[in-house]
Tab-separated table of C-alpha atoms in Angstrom:
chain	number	residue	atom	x	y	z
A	1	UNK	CA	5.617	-2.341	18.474
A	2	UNK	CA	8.464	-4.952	19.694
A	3	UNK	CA	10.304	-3.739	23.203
A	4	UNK	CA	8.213	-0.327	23.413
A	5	UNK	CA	9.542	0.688	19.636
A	6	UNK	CA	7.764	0.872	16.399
A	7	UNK	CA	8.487	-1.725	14.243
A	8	UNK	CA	6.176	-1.698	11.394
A	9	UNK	CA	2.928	0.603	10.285
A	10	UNK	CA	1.097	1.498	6.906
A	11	UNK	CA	-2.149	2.858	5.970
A	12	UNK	CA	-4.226	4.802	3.460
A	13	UNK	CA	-5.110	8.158	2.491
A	14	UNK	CA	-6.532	10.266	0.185
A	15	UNK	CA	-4.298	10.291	-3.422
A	16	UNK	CA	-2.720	13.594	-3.251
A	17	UNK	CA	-3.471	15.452	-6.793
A	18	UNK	CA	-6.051	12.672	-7.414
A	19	UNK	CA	-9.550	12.047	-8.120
A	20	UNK	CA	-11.302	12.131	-4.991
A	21	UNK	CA	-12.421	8.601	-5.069
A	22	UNK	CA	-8.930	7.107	-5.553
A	23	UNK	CA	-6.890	6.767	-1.869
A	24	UNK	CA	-3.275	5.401	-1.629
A	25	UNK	CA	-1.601	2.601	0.254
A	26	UNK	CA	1.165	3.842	2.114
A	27	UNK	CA	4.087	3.568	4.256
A	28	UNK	CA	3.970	-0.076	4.383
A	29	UNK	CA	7.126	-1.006	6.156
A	30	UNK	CA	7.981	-4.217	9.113
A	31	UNK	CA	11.659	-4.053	10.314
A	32	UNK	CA	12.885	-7.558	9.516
A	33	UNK	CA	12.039	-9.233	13.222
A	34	UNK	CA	8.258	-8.861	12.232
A	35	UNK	CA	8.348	-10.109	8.481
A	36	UNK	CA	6.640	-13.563	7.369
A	37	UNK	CA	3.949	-13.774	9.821
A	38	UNK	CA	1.487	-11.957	7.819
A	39	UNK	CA	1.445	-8.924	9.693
A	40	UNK	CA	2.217	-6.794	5.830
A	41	UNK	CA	-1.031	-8.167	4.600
A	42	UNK	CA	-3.447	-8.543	7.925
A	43	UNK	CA	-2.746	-4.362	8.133
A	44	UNK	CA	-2.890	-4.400	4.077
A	45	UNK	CA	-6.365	-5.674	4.672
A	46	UNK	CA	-7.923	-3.677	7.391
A	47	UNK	CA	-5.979	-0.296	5.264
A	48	UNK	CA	-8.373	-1.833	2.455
A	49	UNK	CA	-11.178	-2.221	4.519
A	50	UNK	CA	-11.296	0.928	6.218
A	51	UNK	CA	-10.327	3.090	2.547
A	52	UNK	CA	-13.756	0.921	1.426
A	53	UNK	CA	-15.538	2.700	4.668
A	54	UNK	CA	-14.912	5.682	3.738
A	55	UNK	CA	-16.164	5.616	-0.120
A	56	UNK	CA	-12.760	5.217	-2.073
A	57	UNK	CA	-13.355	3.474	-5.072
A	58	UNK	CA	-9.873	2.627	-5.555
A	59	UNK	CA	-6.415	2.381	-4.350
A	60	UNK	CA	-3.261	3.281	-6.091
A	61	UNK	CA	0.258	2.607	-4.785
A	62	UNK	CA	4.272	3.105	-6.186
A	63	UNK	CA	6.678	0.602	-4.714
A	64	UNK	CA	10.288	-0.233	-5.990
A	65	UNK	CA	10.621	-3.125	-8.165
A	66	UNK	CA	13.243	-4.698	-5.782
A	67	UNK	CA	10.751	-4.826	-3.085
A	68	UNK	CA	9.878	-8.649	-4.721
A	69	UNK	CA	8.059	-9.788	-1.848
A	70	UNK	CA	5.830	-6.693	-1.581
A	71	UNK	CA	4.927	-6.624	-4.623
A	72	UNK	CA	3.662	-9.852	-4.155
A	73	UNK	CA	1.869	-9.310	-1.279
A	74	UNK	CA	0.085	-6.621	-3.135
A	75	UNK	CA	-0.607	-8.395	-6.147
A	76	UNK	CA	-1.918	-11.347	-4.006
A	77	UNK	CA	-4.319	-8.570	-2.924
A	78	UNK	CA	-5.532	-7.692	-6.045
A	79	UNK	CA	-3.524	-5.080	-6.890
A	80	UNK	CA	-2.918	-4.450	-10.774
A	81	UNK	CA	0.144	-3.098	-12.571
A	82	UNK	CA	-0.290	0.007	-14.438
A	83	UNK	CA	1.704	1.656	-17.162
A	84	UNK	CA	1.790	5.160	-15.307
A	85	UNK	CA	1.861	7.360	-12.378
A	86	UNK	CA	-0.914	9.054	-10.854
A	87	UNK	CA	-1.405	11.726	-8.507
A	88	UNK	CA	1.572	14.188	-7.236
A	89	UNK	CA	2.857	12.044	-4.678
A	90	UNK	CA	6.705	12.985	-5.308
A	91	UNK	CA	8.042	9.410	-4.715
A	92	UNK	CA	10.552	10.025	-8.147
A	93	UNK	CA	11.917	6.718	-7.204
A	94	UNK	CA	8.993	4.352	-7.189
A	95	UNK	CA	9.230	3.058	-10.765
A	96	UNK	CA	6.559	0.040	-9.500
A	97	UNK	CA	2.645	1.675	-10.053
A	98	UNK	CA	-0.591	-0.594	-9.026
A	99	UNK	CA	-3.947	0.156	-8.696
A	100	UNK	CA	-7.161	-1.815	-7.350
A	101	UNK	CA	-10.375	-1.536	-6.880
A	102	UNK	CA	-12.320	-2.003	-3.950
């Protein structure tokens, strides 16, 4: 929060139309007054943590490709490009798919 107003958030949850095992990262958004201090990846990290926790195996996510510095962030994380889609998540416009495991 920044003046009593939400100004960034993310988290995990379970893929929708998934395997059971596989959560997604998602949500991840900082209104520009909160990027570059590392706030993206601290909550990145504690979203990974916590979908560990609670047995997920892996974690997918769709992202646009001119998010450049997300993407980044998330393959700094370990995240993986793959060639496809997975689950019924209904973001049509997410042409960026990654997947790691934890």
């Amino acid at each position: 929060e920044v003046d009593g107003r939400i100004a960034g958030g993310g988290g995990v949850a379970p893929l929708q139309g998934g395997d059971d095992d596989i959560c997604e990262l998602q949500k991840m958004y900082f209104l520009p007054i909160l990027r570059g201090q590392g706030l993206a990846k601290r909550l990145a990290l504690q979203a990974l943590e916590f979908a560990r926790q609670q047995g997920f195996r892996c974690c997918y996510l769709e992202t646009t490709a001119s998010l450049t510095q997300a993407i980044g962030l998330y393959e700094h994380l370990g995240f993986e490009h793959i060639d496809h889609a997975m689950g019924t998540t209904g973001h049509v416009d997410c042409e960026v798919t990654m997947l790691k495991t934890l």
